[in-house]
Coordinates of C-alpha atoms in Angstrom, one line a residue:
X1 CA 0.0 0.0 0.0
X2 CA 1.7 3.2 -1.1
X3 CA 0.4 5.3 1.8
X4 CA 1.9 2.9 4.3
X5 CA 5.3 3.0 2.6
X6 CA 5.4 6.8 2.7
X7 CA 4.1 7.5 6.2
X8 CA 5.9 6.0 9.2
X9 CA 3.1 7.1 11.5
X10 CA 0.5 4.9 9.7
X11 CA 3.0 2.1 9.7
X12 CA 3.4 2.4 13.4
X13 CA -0.3 2.4 13.9
X14 CA -0.7 -0.7 11.9
X15 CA 2.0 -2.5 13.9
X16 CA 0.3 -1.4 17.2
X17 CA -3.0 -2.7 15.9
X18 CA -1.4 -6.0 14.9
X19 CA 0.1 -6.4 18.4
X20 CA -3.3 -5.5 20.0
X21 CA -5.0 -8.1 17.8
X22 CA -2.5 -10.7 18.9
X23 CA -3.0 -9.9 22.5
X24 CA -6.8 -10.0 22.0
X25 CA -6.6 -13.5 20.5
X26 CA -4.6 -14.8 23.4
X27 CA -7.0 -13.3 26.0
X28 CA -10.0 -14.7 24.1
X29 CA -8.4 -18.1 23.9
X30 CA -7.8 -18.1 27.7
X31 CA -11.4 -17.1 28.3
X32 CA -12.7 -19.8 26.0
X33 CA -10.7 -22.5 27.8
X34 CA -12.7 -21.8 30.9
X35 CA -15.9 -23.1 29.3
X36 CA -16.6 -26.7 28.4
X37 CA -15.8 -27.9 25.0
X38 CA -17.8 -30.1 22.7
X39 CA -21.5 -30.3 22.1
X40 CA -24.6 -31.6 23.9
X41 CA -26.3 -34.8 22.6
X42 CA -29.2 -36.8 23.9
X43 CA -29.3 -40.6 24.3
X44 CA -32.7 -42.2 24.2
X45 CA -33.2 -45.4 26.2
X46 CA -36.3 -47.5 26.0
X47 CA -37.2 -49.4 29.1
X48 CA -40.5 -51.0 30.0
X49 CA -42.4 -49.2 27.2
X50 CA -41.1 -45.8 28.3
X51 CA -38.5 -43.6 26.7
X52 CA -35.9 -41.8 28.7
X53 CA -33.7 -39.1 27.4
X54 CA -30.2 -38.6 28.9
X55 CA -28.1 -35.5 28.0
X56 CA -24.4 -36.0 27.6
X57 CA -21.4 -33.8 26.5
X58 CA -19.4 -35.1 23.5
X59 CA -15.9 -33.8 22.8
X60 CA -12.6 -35.0 21.5
X61 CA -9.5 -35.5 23.7
X62 CA -6.2 -36.9 22.6
X63 CA -7.8 -38.1 19.3
X64 CA -10.6 -40.0 21.0
X65 CA -14.3 -39.2 21.5
X66 CA -15.2 -38.6 25.1
X67 CA -18.8 -38.8 26.4
X68 CA -19.6 -37.2 29.7
X69 CA -23.0 -37.5 31.4
X70 CA -24.7 -34.2 32.3
X71 CA -27.1 -34.1 35.2
X72 CA -30.5 -32.8 34.2
X73 CA -30.3 -29.9 36.6
X74 CA -27.0 -28.7 35.0
X75 CA -28.2 -29.0 31.4
X76 CA -29.3 -25.4 31.0
X77 CA -26.1 -24.0 32.6
X78 CA -23.8 -26.1 30.3
X79 CA -25.9 -25.1 27.3
X80 CA -25.3 -21.4 28.1
X81 CA -21.6 -22.0 28.6
X82 CA -21.3 -23.7 25.3
X83 CA -23.1 -20.9 23.6
X84 CA -20.7 -18.4 25.2
X85 CA -17.7 -20.5 24.1
X86 CA -19.0 -20.6 20.5
X87 CA -19.4 -16.8 20.5
X88 CA -15.9 -16.3 21.8
X89 CA -14.6 -18.7 19.1
X90 CA -16.3 -16.6 16.4
X91 CA -14.6 -13.5 17.9
X92 CA -11.3 -15.3 17.7
X93 CA -11.9 -16.2 14.1
X94 CA -12.7 -12.5 13.2
X95 CA -9.6 -11.3 15.1
X96 CA -7.4 -13.8 13.2
X97 CA -8.8 -12.6 9.9
X98 CA -8.0 -9.0 10.9
X99 CA -4.5 -10.1 11.9
X100 CA -3.9 -11.8 8.5
X101 CA -5.1 -8.6 6.8
X102 CA -2.7 -6.5 8.9
X103 CA 0.2 -8.9 8.1
X104 CA -0.5 -8.5 4.4
X105 CA -0.5 -4.7 4.7
X106 CA 2.8 -4.8 6.7
X107 CA 4.4 -7.2 4.3
X108 CA 3.6 -4.9 1.4
X109 CA 5.2 -2.1 3.3
X110 CA 8.3 -4.1 3.9
X111 CA 8.5 -5.0 0.2
X112 CA 9.2 -1.4 -0.8
X113 CA 12.2 -1.1 1.7
X114 CA 15.7 -2.3 1.0
X115 CA 16.7 -5.3 3.0
X116 CA 19.1 -5.0 5.9
X117 CA 21.9 -7.5 6.0
X118 CA 22.6 -9.0 9.4
X119 CA 26.4 -8.6 8.9

């Protein structure tokens, strides 16, 4: 981008924004790790002409599927936590896209400058 190459103030602002995005991604990842991962499924069991539905949490750990029973009274709480985690993961995705865009802008800026040798 020609404006970035000509103006060091804009270049500095872009680098600051890139650093801020990187910090935001790390903070969001830490926040997302506080919530349960996976998704909620229901297992239906038929017993004596009645159907019972049992909720469980399904996620992957070390390459294996893990199924964890959820008590009925905790179901709503865990559903809300999973929704929050999904929302945070969407925010992380957007921040990563912004970071890639800033990297491209800064790479174009560095293309116009002569390379410094480490000698």
